Amino acid sequence: MENITVEKFIVQNHPLDEWTPLSHFVDIHSTGKTSIYVFMVDNKAIGGYSRPVVIGKNKLGDEMIWSIDGKQFSELNPYINFEQWKKSWQEKF
């Protein structure tokens, strides 16, 4: 079994910097920055995701992640839902 480490970066000039929450997230506001999380094994990137940096009473749910370049899960994986993908990824790694 290999250890996976996660490196977090706060970036600007990313597509998610302009993210606007849906109406049911009334207590969340974007800061205009984006968090990038890169999964590393033996100092090599094996994957990652991005999320807008937000402030407010509530936080984004675990399922609210985007690709490194800010695409939604359904754009990249039209034939599998997030929970199925997450389960298969966890089994693999």
Coordinates of N, CA and C in Angstrom, one line a residue:
M1 N 0.8 -1.2 0.0 CA 0.0 0.0 0.0 C 0.9 1.2 0.0
E2 N 0.5 2.2 -0.9 CA 1.3 3.4 -0.9 C 0.6 4.5 -0.2
N3 N 1.4 5.4 0.4 CA 0.8 6.6 1.0 C 0.6 7.7 0.0
I4 N -0.6 8.3 0.2 CA -1.0 9.5 -0.6 C -0.9 10.7 0.2
T5 N -0.2 11.7 -0.2 CA -0.1 13.0 0.5 C -0.9 14.0 -0.3
V6 N -1.4 15.0 0.3 CA -2.2 16.0 -0.3 C -1.6 17.3 -0.1
E7 N -1.3 18.0 -1.2 CA -0.7 19.4 -1.1 C -1.8 20.4 -1.5
K8 N -2.0 21.4 -0.7 CA -3.0 22.4 -0.9 C -2.4 23.7 -1.3
F9 N -3.0 24.3 -2.3 CA -2.5 25.6 -2.8 C -3.7 26.5 -2.9
I10 N -3.5 27.8 -2.6 CA -4.5 28.8 -2.8 C -4.0 29.6 -4.0
V11 N -4.9 29.7 -5.0 CA -4.5 30.3 -6.3 C -5.5 31.4 -6.7
Q12 N -5.1 32.3 -7.6 CA -6.0 33.3 -8.2 C -5.9 33.1 -9.7
N13 N -6.8 33.8 -10.4 CA -6.9 33.7 -11.8 C -7.3 32.3 -12.3
H14 N -8.2 31.7 -11.6 CA -8.7 30.4 -11.8 C -10.2 30.5 -12.2
P15 N -10.7 29.7 -13.0 CA -12.2 29.8 -13.4 C -13.1 29.8 -12.2
L16 N -12.8 29.2 -11.1 CA -13.6 29.1 -9.9 C -13.6 30.4 -9.1
D17 N -12.6 31.3 -9.4 CA -12.6 32.6 -8.7 C -13.9 33.4 -8.8
E18 N -14.6 33.1 -9.9 CA -15.8 33.8 -10.2 C -17.0 33.0 -9.8
W19 N -16.9 31.9 -9.1 CA -18.0 31.0 -8.7 C -19.0 31.8 -7.9
T20 N -20.3 31.6 -8.2 CA -21.4 32.2 -7.5 C -22.2 31.0 -7.0
P21 N -22.5 31.0 -5.7 CA -23.3 29.9 -5.1 C -24.7 29.9 -5.6
L22 N -25.3 28.7 -5.6 CA -26.8 28.6 -5.9 C -27.6 29.3 -4.8
S23 N -28.8 29.6 -5.1 CA -29.6 30.3 -4.1 C -29.8 29.7 -2.8
H24 N -29.7 28.3 -2.7 CA -29.9 27.7 -1.4 C -28.6 27.7 -0.5
F25 N -27.5 28.3 -1.0 CA -26.3 28.6 -0.2 C -26.2 30.0 0.1
V26 N -27.3 30.5 0.8 CA -27.3 32.0 1.1 C -26.3 32.4 2.1
D27 N -25.7 31.5 2.9 CA -24.7 31.9 3.9 C -23.3 31.8 3.4
I28 N -23.1 31.5 2.1 CA -21.7 31.2 1.6 C -21.4 32.3 0.5
H29 N -20.2 32.8 0.6 CA -19.8 33.8 -0.4 C -18.3 33.5 -0.8
S30 N -18.1 33.6 -2.1 CA -16.8 33.3 -2.6 C -15.8 34.4 -2.2
T31 N -14.6 34.1 -2.0 CA -13.5 35.1 -1.7 C -12.8 35.6 -2.9
G32 N -13.1 35.0 -4.1 CA -12.4 35.3 -5.3 C -11.1 34.6 -5.5
K33 N -10.9 33.5 -4.6 CA -9.7 32.7 -4.7 C -10.2 31.2 -4.8
T34 N -9.2 30.4 -5.2 CA -9.5 29.0 -5.4 C -8.5 28.1 -4.7
S35 N -9.0 27.0 -4.0 CA -8.1 26.0 -3.4 C -7.8 24.9 -4.4
I36 N -6.6 24.5 -4.6 CA -6.2 23.4 -5.4 C -5.6 22.4 -4.5
Y37 N -6.1 21.1 -4.6 CA -5.6 20.0 -3.8 C -5.0 19.0 -4.8
V38 N -3.7 18.7 -4.6 CA -3.0 17.8 -5.5 C -2.6 16.5 -4.7
F39 N -3.0 15.4 -5.2 CA -2.7 14.1 -4.6 C -1.3 13.6 -5.1
M40 N -0.4 13.3 -4.2 CA 1.0 12.9 -4.5 C 1.3 11.5 -4.0
V41 N 2.0 10.7 -4.8 CA 2.6 9.5 -4.4 C 4.0 9.5 -4.9
D42 N 4.9 9.3 -4.0 CA 6.4 9.3 -4.3 C 6.7 10.6 -5.1
N43 N 6.3 11.7 -4.6 CA 6.5 13.0 -5.2 C 6.0 13.2 -6.6
K44 N 5.1 12.4 -7.0 CA 4.5 12.5 -8.4 C 3.0 12.7 -8.2
A45 N 2.4 13.7 -9.0 CA 1.0 14.0 -8.9 C 0.2 12.9 -9.6
I46 N -0.8 12.4 -8.9 CA -1.7 11.3 -9.4 C -3.1 11.8 -9.6
G47 N -3.4 13.0 -9.2 CA -4.7 13.6 -9.3 C -4.9 14.8 -8.5
G48 N -6.1 15.3 -8.5 CA -6.4 16.5 -7.7 C -7.8 17.1 -8.0
Y49 N -8.1 18.1 -7.3 CA -9.4 18.8 -7.5 C -9.2 20.2 -7.0
S50 N -10.3 21.0 -7.4 CA -10.3 22.4 -6.9 C -11.6 22.7 -6.3
R51 N -11.6 23.8 -5.5 CA -12.9 24.3 -4.9 C -12.7 25.8 -4.7
P52 N -13.8 26.5 -4.8 CA -13.7 28.0 -4.5 C -13.5 28.1 -3.0
V53 N -12.7 29.1 -2.6 CA -12.5 29.5 -1.2 C -13.7 30.3 -0.8
V54 N -14.4 29.9 0.2 CA -15.6 30.6 0.6 C -15.5 31.0 2.1
I55 N -16.4 32.0 2.4 CA -16.6 32.4 3.8 C -18.1 32.3 4.0
G56 N -18.4 32.1 5.3 CA -19.8 32.0 5.7 C -20.1 31.0 6.8
K57 N -21.3 31.0 7.2 CA -21.7 30.1 8.3 C -21.6 28.6 7.8
N58 N -21.9 28.3 6.6 CA -21.9 26.9 6.1 C -20.7 26.7 5.2
K59 N -20.3 25.5 5.0 CA -19.2 25.1 4.2 C -19.8 24.4 3.0
L60 N -18.9 24.3 1.9 CA -19.3 23.5 0.8 C -19.4 22.0 1.1
G61 N -20.3 21.3 0.6 CA -20.4 19.8 0.8 C -19.2 19.1 0.2
D62 N -19.0 17.9 0.7 CA -17.9 17.1 0.2 C -18.0 16.8 -1.3
E63 N -19.2 16.7 -1.8 CA -19.5 16.4 -3.2 C -19.2 17.6 -4.1
M64 N -19.1 18.8 -3.5 CA -18.9 20.0 -4.3 C -17.4 20.2 -4.6
I65 N -16.9 19.5 -5.6 CA -15.5 19.6 -6.0 C -15.5 19.7 -7.5
W66 N -14.5 20.3 -8.1 CA -14.3 20.5 -9.5 C -12.9 19.9 -9.9
S67 N -12.7 19.7 -11.1 CA -11.4 19.3 -11.6 C -10.4 20.4 -11.3
I68 N -9.1 20.1 -11.5 CA -8.1 21.1 -11.3 C -8.4 22.4 -12.1
D69 N -8.9 22.2 -13.3 CA -9.1 23.3 -14.2 C -10.5 23.9 -14.1
G70 N -11.3 23.5 -13.0 CA -12.6 24.1 -12.7 C -13.8 23.5 -13.4
K71 N -13.7 22.3 -14.0 CA -14.8 21.6 -14.7 C -15.6 20.8 -13.6
Q72 N -16.9 20.8 -13.8 CA -17.8 20.0 -12.9 C -17.6 18.5 -13.2
F73 N -17.9 17.7 -12.2 CA -17.7 16.2 -12.3 C -18.5 15.7 -13.5
S74 N -19.7 16.1 -13.7 CA -20.6 15.6 -14.7 C -20.1 16.0 -16.1
E75 N -19.3 17.0 -16.3 CA -18.7 17.4 -17.5 C -17.7 16.4 -17.9
L76 N -16.9 15.9 -17.0 CA -15.8 15.0 -17.2 C -16.2 13.5 -17.2
N77 N -17.3 13.2 -16.5 CA -17.7 11.8 -16.3 C -19.2 11.7 -16.5
P78 N -19.7 11.8 -17.7 CA -21.2 11.8 -18.0 C -21.9 10.5 -17.7
Y79 N -21.1 9.4 -17.6 CA -21.7 8.1 -17.5 C -21.6 7.4 -16.1
I80 N -21.1 8.2 -15.1 CA -21.0 7.7 -13.8 C -21.3 8.8 -12.8
N81 N -22.0 8.5 -11.7 CA -22.2 9.6 -10.7 C -21.1 9.7 -9.7
F82 N -21.1 10.8 -9.0 CA -19.9 11.0 -8.1 C -19.7 9.9 -7.1
E83 N -20.8 9.4 -6.5 CA -20.6 8.4 -5.4 C -20.0 7.1 -6.0
Q84 N -20.4 6.7 -7.2 CA -19.9 5.5 -7.8 C -18.4 5.7 -8.1
W85 N -18.0 6.9 -8.6 CA -16.6 7.2 -8.9 C -15.8 7.2 -7.6
K86 N -16.3 7.9 -6.6 CA -15.6 8.0 -5.3 C -15.3 6.6 -4.8
K87 N -16.3 5.7 -4.8 CA -16.1 4.4 -4.3 C -15.0 3.6 -5.1
S88 N -15.1 3.7 -6.4 CA -14.1 3.0 -7.2 C -12.7 3.6 -7.0
W89 N -12.6 4.9 -6.8 CA -11.3 5.5 -6.6 C -10.7 5.1 -5.2
Q90 N -11.6 5.1 -4.2 CA -11.1 4.7 -2.9 C -10.7 3.2 -2.9
E91 N -11.4 2.4 -3.6 CA -11.0 1.0 -3.7 C -9.6 0.8 -4.4
K92 N -9.4 1.7 -5.4 CA -8.1 1.6 -6.1 C -7.0 2.1 -5.3
F93 N -7.2 3.2 -4.6 CA -6.1 3.8 -3.8 C -6.3 3.7 -2.3

